JSON list of C-alpha atoms in Angstrom, two decimals:
[
{"chain": "A", "resi": 1, "resn": "UNK", "atom": "CA", "xyz": [-286.47, 52.59, 213.11]},
{"chain": "A", "resi": 2, "resn": "UNK", "atom": "CA", "xyz": [-284.74, 53.03, 216.46]},
{"chain": "A", "resi": 3, "resn": "UNK", "atom": "CA", "xyz": [-281.93, 54.92, 214.73]},
{"chain": "A", "resi": 4, "resn": "UNK", "atom": "CA", "xyz": [-284.13, 57.84, 213.64]},
{"chain": "A", "resi": 5, "resn": "UNK", "atom": "CA", "xyz": [-286.73, 58.00, 216.41]},
{"chain": "A", "resi": 6, "resn": "UNK", "atom": "CA", "xyz": [-286.46, 61.33, 218.26]},
{"chain": "A", "resi": 7, "resn": "UNK", "atom": "CA", "xyz": [-283.94, 62.84, 215.81]},
{"chain": "A", "resi": 8, "resn": "UNK", "atom": "CA", "xyz": [-284.46, 66.01, 213.80]},
{"chain": "A", "resi": 9, "resn": "UNK", "atom": "CA", "xyz": [-285.17, 65.58, 210.09]},
{"chain": "A", "resi": 10, "resn": "UNK", "atom": "CA", "xyz": [-281.68, 66.49, 208.82]},
{"chain": "A", "resi": 11, "resn": "UNK", "atom": "CA", "xyz": [-280.02, 64.00, 211.16]},
{"chain": "A", "resi": 12, "resn": "UNK", "atom": "CA", "xyz": [-282.55, 61.29, 210.28]},
{"chain": "A", "resi": 13, "resn": "UNK", "atom": "CA", "xyz": [-281.89, 61.69, 206.54]},
{"chain": "A", "resi": 14, "resn": "UNK", "atom": "CA", "xyz": [-278.12, 61.56, 207.14]},
{"chain": "A", "resi": 15, "resn": "UNK", "atom": "CA", "xyz": [-278.44, 58.39, 209.23]},
{"chain": "A", "resi": 16, "resn": "UNK", "atom": "CA", "xyz": [-280.66, 56.67, 206.66]},
{"chain": "A", "resi": 17, "resn": "UNK", "atom": "CA", "xyz": [-278.37, 57.66, 203.78]},
{"chain": "A", "resi": 18, "resn": "UNK", "atom": "CA", "xyz": [-275.40, 55.85, 205.33]},
{"chain": "A", "resi": 19, "resn": "UNK", "atom": "CA", "xyz": [-277.26, 52.85, 206.76]},
{"chain": "A", "resi": 20, "resn": "UNK", "atom": "CA", "xyz": [-276.30, 49.74, 204.73]},
{"chain": "A", "resi": 21, "resn": "UNK", "atom": "CA", "xyz": [-279.67, 48.01, 205.08]},
{"chain": "A", "resi": 22, "resn": "UNK", "atom": "CA", "xyz": [-282.23, 47.45, 202.31]},
{"chain": "A", "resi": 23, "resn": "UNK", "atom": "CA", "xyz": [-285.06, 48.85, 204.40]},
{"chain": "A", "resi": 24, "resn": "UNK", "atom": "CA", "xyz": [-283.31, 52.21, 204.84]},
{"chain": "A", "resi": 25, "resn": "UNK", "atom": "CA", "xyz": [-284.40, 53.34, 201.36]},
{"chain": "A", "resi": 26, "resn": "UNK", "atom": "CA", "xyz": [-288.03, 52.53, 202.10]},
{"chain": "A", "resi": 27, "resn": "UNK", "atom": "CA", "xyz": [-287.96, 54.34, 205.44]},
{"chain": "A", "resi": 28, "resn": "UNK", "atom": "CA", "xyz": [-286.28, 57.36, 203.80]},
{"chain": "A", "resi": 29, "resn": "UNK", "atom": "CA", "xyz": [-289.03, 57.50, 201.17]},
{"chain": "A", "resi": 30, "resn": "UNK", "atom": "CA", "xyz": [-291.74, 57.37, 203.86]},
{"chain": "A", "resi": 31, "resn": "UNK", "atom": "CA", "xyz": [-289.93, 60.07, 205.85]},
{"chain": "A", "resi": 32, "resn": "UNK", "atom": "CA", "xyz": [-289.73, 62.34, 202.78]},
{"chain": "A", "resi": 33, "resn": "UNK", "atom": "CA", "xyz": [-293.48, 61.87, 202.27]},
{"chain": "A", "resi": 34, "resn": "UNK", "atom": "CA", "xyz": [-294.20, 62.69, 205.92]},
{"chain": "A", "resi": 35, "resn": "UNK", "atom": "CA", "xyz": [-292.11, 65.88, 205.72]},
{"chain": "A", "resi": 36, "resn": "UNK", "atom": "CA", "xyz": [-293.86, 66.96, 202.51]},
{"chain": "A", "resi": 37, "resn": "UNK", "atom": "CA", "xyz": [-297.28, 66.31, 204.05]},
{"chain": "A", "resi": 38, "resn": "UNK", "atom": "CA", "xyz": [-296.37, 68.28, 207.17]},
{"chain": "A", "resi": 39, "resn": "UNK", "atom": "CA", "xyz": [-295.15, 71.21, 205.09]},
{"chain": "A", "resi": 40, "resn": "UNK", "atom": "CA", "xyz": [-298.00, 71.32, 202.56]},
{"chain": "A", "resi": 41, "resn": "UNK", "atom": "CA", "xyz": [-301.02, 70.13, 204.54]},
{"chain": "A", "resi": 42, "resn": "UNK", "atom": "CA", "xyz": [-300.27, 71.46, 208.03]},
{"chain": "A", "resi": 43, "resn": "UNK", "atom": "CA", "xyz": [-298.06, 74.53, 207.30]},
{"chain": "A", "resi": 44, "resn": "UNK", "atom": "CA", "xyz": [-295.25, 73.27, 209.54]},
{"chain": "A", "resi": 45, "resn": "UNK", "atom": "CA", "xyz": [-291.72, 74.67, 209.31]},
{"chain": "A", "resi": 46, "resn": "UNK", "atom": "CA", "xyz": [-289.41, 71.98, 207.92]},
{"chain": "A", "resi": 47, "resn": "UNK", "atom": "CA", "xyz": [-286.43, 73.25, 209.94]},
{"chain": "A", "resi": 48, "resn": "UNK", "atom": "CA", "xyz": [-288.25, 72.58, 213.24]},
{"chain": "A", "resi": 49, "resn": "UNK", "atom": "CA", "xyz": [-289.48, 69.05, 212.41]},
{"chain": "A", "resi": 50, "resn": "UNK", "atom": "CA", "xyz": [-288.33, 65.93, 214.22]},
{"chain": "A", "resi": 51, "resn": "UNK", "atom": "CA", "xyz": [-289.30, 62.25, 214.06]},
{"chain": "A", "resi": 52, "resn": "UNK", "atom": "CA", "xyz": [-291.87, 61.84, 216.81]},
{"chain": "A", "resi": 53, "resn": "UNK", "atom": "CA", "xyz": [-292.77, 58.20, 216.15]},
{"chain": "A", "resi": 54, "resn": "UNK", "atom": "CA", "xyz": [-291.44, 55.55, 213.77]},
{"chain": "A", "resi": 55, "resn": "UNK", "atom": "CA", "xyz": [-292.49, 51.91, 213.71]},
{"chain": "A", "resi": 56, "resn": "UNK", "atom": "CA", "xyz": [-293.19, 48.98, 211.40]},
{"chain": "A", "resi": 57, "resn": "UNK", "atom": "CA", "xyz": [-296.15, 46.62, 211.62]},
{"chain": "A", "resi": 58, "resn": "UNK", "atom": "CA", "xyz": [-296.75, 43.32, 209.87]},
{"chain": "A", "resi": 59, "resn": "UNK", "atom": "CA", "xyz": [-298.85, 43.60, 206.74]},
{"chain": "A", "resi": 60, "resn": "UNK", "atom": "CA", "xyz": [-300.82, 41.01, 204.82]},
{"chain": "A", "resi": 61, "resn": "UNK", "atom": "CA", "xyz": [-299.00, 37.86, 203.74]},
{"chain": "A", "resi": 62, "resn": "UNK", "atom": "CA", "xyz": [-299.38, 36.59, 200.19]},
{"chain": "A", "resi": 63, "resn": "UNK", "atom": "CA", "xyz": [-299.38, 32.80, 200.05]},
{"chain": "A", "resi": 64, "resn": "UNK", "atom": "CA", "xyz": [-297.92, 31.13, 196.95]},
{"chain": "A", "resi": 65, "resn": "UNK", "atom": "CA", "xyz": [-296.98, 27.55, 196.13]},
{"chain": "A", "resi": 66, "resn": "UNK", "atom": "CA", "xyz": [-293.75, 26.25, 194.65]},
{"chain": "A", "resi": 67, "resn": "UNK", "atom": "CA", "xyz": [-294.25, 22.93, 192.82]},
{"chain": "A", "resi": 68, "resn": "UNK", "atom": "CA", "xyz": [-291.83, 20.20, 193.84]},
{"chain": "A", "resi": 69, "resn": "UNK", "atom": "CA", "xyz": [-291.20, 16.66, 192.65]},
{"chain": "A", "resi": 70, "resn": "UNK", "atom": "CA", "xyz": [-293.59, 13.74, 193.14]},
{"chain": "A", "resi": 71, "resn": "UNK", "atom": "CA", "xyz": [-296.66, 15.96, 193.26]},
{"chain": "A", "resi": 72, "resn": "UNK", "atom": "CA", "xyz": [-295.58, 17.86, 196.33]},
{"chain": "A", "resi": 73, "resn": "UNK", "atom": "CA", "xyz": [-295.76, 21.61, 196.78]},
{"chain": "A", "resi": 74, "resn": "UNK", "atom": "CA", "xyz": [-293.96, 23.96, 199.17]},
{"chain": "A", "resi": 75, "resn": "UNK", "atom": "CA", "xyz": [-295.68, 27.01, 200.54]},
{"chain": "A", "resi": 76, "resn": "UNK", "atom": "CA", "xyz": [-293.99, 30.36, 199.90]},
{"chain": "A", "resi": 77, "resn": "UNK", "atom": "CA", "xyz": [-294.96, 33.28, 202.14]},
{"chain": "A", "resi": 78, "resn": "UNK", "atom": "CA", "xyz": [-294.43, 36.71, 200.59]},
{"chain": "A", "resi": 79, "resn": "UNK", "atom": "CA", "xyz": [-294.52, 38.98, 203.61]},
{"chain": "A", "resi": 80, "resn": "UNK", "atom": "CA", "xyz": [-295.34, 42.68, 203.53]},
{"chain": "A", "resi": 81, "resn": "UNK", "atom": "CA", "xyz": [-295.20, 45.42, 206.14]},
{"chain": "A", "resi": 82, "resn": "UNK", "atom": "CA", "xyz": [-296.71, 48.77, 207.07]},
{"chain": "A", "resi": 83, "resn": "UNK", "atom": "CA", "xyz": [-294.16, 51.53, 207.76]},
{"chain": "A", "resi": 84, "resn": "UNK", "atom": "CA", "xyz": [-295.39, 54.46, 209.88]},
{"chain": "A", "resi": 85, "resn": "UNK", "atom": "CA", "xyz": [-293.42, 57.66, 210.49]},
{"chain": "A", "resi": 86, "resn": "UNK", "atom": "CA", "xyz": [-294.94, 60.60, 212.40]},
{"chain": "A", "resi": 87, "resn": "UNK", "atom": "CA", "xyz": [-293.18, 63.98, 212.41]},
{"chain": "A", "resi": 88, "resn": "UNK", "atom": "CA", "xyz": [-293.90, 66.95, 214.66]},
{"chain": "A", "resi": 89, "resn": "UNK", "atom": "CA", "xyz": [-292.55, 70.44, 215.31]},
{"chain": "A", "resi": 90, "resn": "UNK", "atom": "CA", "xyz": [-290.25, 71.18, 218.22]},
{"chain": "A", "resi": 91, "resn": "UNK", "atom": "CA", "xyz": [-291.55, 74.16, 220.12]}
]
């Protein structure tokens, strides 16, 4: 998230495209959604957009059990997250 914060949209997409992390695809999808919402809902010019804020918060955790031998069970935590990207126009 620190890589794209404060960058214009074209630079942010280029950075995310060449970032070899699994989360880069998710952040790119959220960024595309934010740009589309800014263009369609708020009549913003896409060429003037930049990433104003980008952060990730912890989401709900799904708790599952993994059966083990002798009647034991291990707890498996399936973690989720909330990704937030806010775009704005440069004036």
